[in-house]
Amino acid sequence: MKNLAVFVSGNGSNLQAIIDAVKNGNLKVNIALALSDNKDAYALARAKEAGIKGIFIDPKIYKAKKEFEREIISVLEKEKVEAIALAGFMRILSPEFISRYKNRILNVHPALLPSFKGAHGIKDAFDYGVKMTGVTIHFVDENMDHGPIILQEALRVDDGDTLGSLEEKIHKVEHKLYPEAIRLFSEGKLKVEGRRVIIL
Ligand code: GRF
């Protein structure tokens, strides 16, 4: 796999980590584009700064999700995108979209799945009082935060941690783990066997 699209909605620190990994030679992919559903996403500024095509597709102008996704697909095909990394993309993709890119969409989740699914994984884990949490990189399937797990890394929640300090620790791990998972995928080193991902 060479051509990667990164889907974003917000800050884009994971996009930045992927950009940096490409720049320093650790990841040999072409970031064909960063696609955002939010025109104010800081991620788009990061893309611009790095000389990467940033594309905003406004979901509000489409009557149905299908039409919004049709527009996304036409952009992906034009840019010959082979794989997609969701990086803080706050939108659920349809089963049709996902099956079109089966086992070619990756996601980063800021908790140890299957615990703390959803949009607030860090806060939910913190509020629950867990002693360990972490980061999961997984393939995307039709169910939210559910597909086969590629990499996970655990980290300790210390007594002195605040939500803010835990967020920092989680993001630090994300920024290391996500480029690594994309590297393994891009080098053809991931084999999906049911729910299990074998690293070759
Ligand atoms: C990350 O914590 C990621 O795990 C979650 O959304 C956040 C995105 O952050 N899915 P950023 O936009 O990459 O900074």
Coordinates of C-alpha atoms and ligand atoms in Angstrom, one line a residue:
M1 CA 0.0 0.0 0.0
K2 CA 1.3 3.4 -0.9
N3 CA -1.5 5.9 -1.1
L4 CA -3.1 6.7 2.3
A5 CA -5.9 9.0 3.1
V6 CA -6.2 10.3 6.7
F7 CA -9.7 11.3 7.9
V8 CA -9.9 14.0 10.5
S9 CA -12.4 16.2 12.3
G10 CA -10.4 18.1 14.9
N11 CA -6.9 18.8 16.3
G12 CA -5.1 16.3 14.1
S13 CA -2.2 15.4 16.4
N14 CA -2.4 11.8 15.1
L15 CA -2.3 13.2 11.5
Q16 CA 0.8 15.1 12.6
A17 CA 2.4 12.0 14.0
I18 CA 1.8 10.2 10.7
I19 CA 3.2 13.2 8.8
D20 CA 6.3 13.2 11.0
A21 CA 6.8 9.5 10.6
V22 CA 6.8 9.8 6.8
K23 CA 9.1 12.8 7.0
N24 CA 11.7 11.1 9.1
G25 CA 11.6 8.0 7.0
N26 CA 10.0 5.6 9.5
L27 CA 6.9 5.2 7.4
K28 CA 7.0 4.8 3.6
V29 CA 3.6 5.9 2.4
N30 CA 2.2 8.7 0.4
I31 CA -0.3 10.8 2.4
A32 CA -2.5 11.4 -0.6
L33 CA -4.9 13.6 1.3
A34 CA -6.3 14.6 4.6
L35 CA -10.1 14.6 4.5
S36 CA -12.1 16.6 7.0
D37 CA -15.9 16.8 7.7
N38 CA -15.1 20.1 9.7
K39 CA -13.8 23.1 7.9
D40 CA -12.3 24.5 11.0
A41 CA -10.3 21.4 11.9
Y42 CA -6.8 22.4 12.9
A43 CA -5.8 19.1 11.2
L44 CA -6.4 20.9 7.9
A45 CA -3.9 23.6 8.8
R46 CA -1.4 20.9 9.7
A47 CA -1.9 19.3 6.3
K48 CA -1.4 22.6 4.5
E49 CA 1.7 23.2 6.5
A50 CA 3.1 19.8 5.4
G51 CA 2.2 20.4 1.8
I52 CA -0.5 17.7 1.9
K53 CA -3.8 18.1 0.1
G54 CA -6.5 19.0 2.6
I55 CA -10.1 18.4 1.5
F56 CA -13.2 19.6 3.4
I57 CA -16.4 17.8 2.5
D58 CA -19.4 19.4 4.2
P59 CA -21.8 16.7 5.4
K60 CA -24.5 19.3 5.9
I61 CA -25.0 19.9 2.2
Y62 CA -25.9 16.3 1.4
K63 CA -29.4 15.0 2.0
A64 CA -28.3 11.6 3.0
K65 CA -25.1 9.9 4.3
K66 CA -25.0 7.9 1.1
E67 CA -24.5 11.0 -1.0
F68 CA -21.9 12.4 1.4
E69 CA -20.0 9.1 1.2
R70 CA -20.4 9.0 -2.6
E71 CA -18.5 12.3 -2.7
I72 CA -15.8 10.9 -0.4
I73 CA -15.4 7.9 -2.6
S74 CA -15.1 9.9 -5.8
V75 CA -12.2 11.9 -4.1
L76 CA -10.6 8.7 -2.9
E77 CA -10.7 7.2 -6.3
K78 CA -9.4 10.3 -8.0
E79 CA -6.4 10.2 -5.7
K80 CA -6.0 6.5 -6.0
V81 CA -6.3 6.0 -2.3
E82 CA -5.7 2.4 -1.2
A83 CA -6.1 2.7 2.6
I84 CA -7.7 5.0 5.1
A85 CA -6.5 6.0 8.6
L86 CA -9.3 7.5 10.7
A87 CA -7.6 9.9 13.1
G88 CA -10.2 11.6 15.3
F89 CA -12.8 11.4 12.5
M90 CA -16.1 11.9 14.5
R91 CA -18.4 10.3 12.1
I92 CA -19.7 6.8 11.7
L93 CA -19.2 5.4 8.2
S94 CA -21.9 3.3 6.6
P95 CA -21.6 -0.5 6.3
E96 CA -21.5 -0.1 2.5
F97 CA -18.5 2.3 2.7
I98 CA -16.7 0.0 5.2
S99 CA -17.2 -3.1 3.1
R100 CA -15.9 -1.3 0.0
Y101 CA -12.7 -0.7 1.9
K102 CA -12.8 -4.0 3.9
N103 CA -9.7 -4.4 6.1
R104 CA -8.2 -1.2 4.6
I105 CA -9.6 1.2 7.2
L106 CA -7.6 1.7 10.4
N107 CA -8.7 3.5 13.5
V108 CA -7.0 4.7 16.7
H109 CA -9.0 4.5 19.9
P110 CA -7.8 6.0 23.2
A111 CA -8.7 3.0 25.5
L112 CA -8.1 -0.7 25.6
L113 CA -10.9 -2.1 23.5
P114 CA -13.4 -3.6 24.1
S115 CA -13.5 -1.3 27.2
F116 CA -14.6 2.3 26.9
K117 CA -15.9 2.4 23.4
G118 CA -17.3 5.6 22.1
A119 CA -16.2 9.2 21.8
H120 CA -15.0 9.7 25.3
G121 CA -12.7 6.8 25.9
I122 CA -10.1 8.6 28.0
K123 CA -12.6 10.3 30.3
D124 CA -14.8 7.3 30.6
A125 CA -11.8 5.2 31.7
F126 CA -10.6 7.9 34.1
D127 CA -14.1 8.4 35.7
Y128 CA -14.4 4.6 36.1
G129 CA -11.3 4.6 38.2
V130 CA -9.3 2.0 36.2
K131 CA -5.7 1.5 37.1
M132 CA -4.7 0.6 33.6
T133 CA -5.9 1.9 30.3
G134 CA -4.2 2.4 26.9
V135 CA -4.5 2.7 23.2
T136 CA -5.9 0.4 20.6
I137 CA -5.3 0.5 16.8
H138 CA -7.8 -1.7 15.0
F139 CA -9.3 -2.4 11.6
V140 CA -12.7 -0.8 11.2
D141 CA -15.7 -3.0 10.7
E142 CA -19.5 -2.4 10.6
N143 CA -19.7 -2.0 14.4
M144 CA -18.3 1.0 16.3
D145 CA -14.8 0.5 17.9
H146 CA -15.1 -3.2 17.2
G147 CA -12.9 -4.5 14.3
P148 CA -9.9 -6.8 14.6
I149 CA -7.2 -5.4 16.9
I150 CA -3.8 -4.6 15.3
L151 CA -1.8 -3.2 18.2
Q152 CA -2.5 -2.3 21.8
E153 CA -0.4 -0.7 24.5
A154 CA -1.4 -0.4 28.1
L155 CA -0.4 2.4 30.5
R156 CA -0.9 2.9 34.2
V157 CA -3.2 5.5 35.7
D158 CA -1.3 6.9 38.6
D159 CA -2.9 8.3 41.8
G160 CA -1.7 11.8 40.9
D161 CA -3.1 11.7 37.4
T162 CA -5.7 14.2 36.4
L163 CA -7.9 13.8 33.3
G164 CA -5.5 16.2 31.6
S165 CA -2.3 14.3 32.5
L166 CA -3.9 11.0 31.4
E167 CA -4.9 12.6 28.1
E168 CA -1.3 13.6 27.6
K169 CA 0.0 10.1 28.3
I170 CA -2.6 8.5 26.0
H171 CA -1.8 10.9 23.1
K172 CA 1.9 10.2 23.5
V173 CA 1.3 6.5 23.1
E174 CA -1.1 7.0 20.2
H175 CA 1.5 9.1 18.3
K176 CA 3.9 6.2 18.5
L177 CA 1.6 3.3 18.0
Y178 CA -0.5 4.6 15.1
P179 CA 2.4 5.2 12.7
E180 CA 3.8 1.8 13.7
A181 CA 0.5 0.1 12.8
I182 CA 0.3 1.9 9.5
R183 CA 3.8 0.9 8.7
L184 CA 3.1 -2.8 9.4
F185 CA 0.0 -2.5 7.2
S186 CA 1.7 -0.7 4.4
E187 CA 4.5 -3.3 4.3
G188 CA 1.9 -6.1 4.0
K189 CA 2.7 -7.5 7.4
L190 CA -0.8 -7.8 8.8
K191 CA -2.9 -10.9 8.2
V192 CA -6.5 -10.9 9.4
E193 CA -7.8 -14.2 10.5
G194 CA -11.3 -13.7 11.8
R195 CA -10.9 -11.4 14.8
R196 CA -7.2 -12.0 15.1
V197 CA -4.6 -10.0 13.4
I198 CA -1.4 -11.9 12.9
I199 CA 1.8 -9.8 12.5
L200 CA 4.0 -11.5 10.0
Ligands
GRF1 C1 -7.5 10.7 19.6 O1 -7.5 10.6 21.0 C2 -8.0 9.4 19.0 O2 -7.7 8.3 19.8 C3 -9.5 9.6 19.0 O3 -9.7 11.0 18.7 C4 -8.5 11.7 19.2 C5 -8.1 12.5 18.0 O4 -7.0 13.4 18.3 N1 -10.2 8.7 18.1 P1 -6.3 14.1 17.2 O5 -7.3 14.9 16.3 O6 -5.5 13.2 16.3 O7 -5.4 15.1 17.9

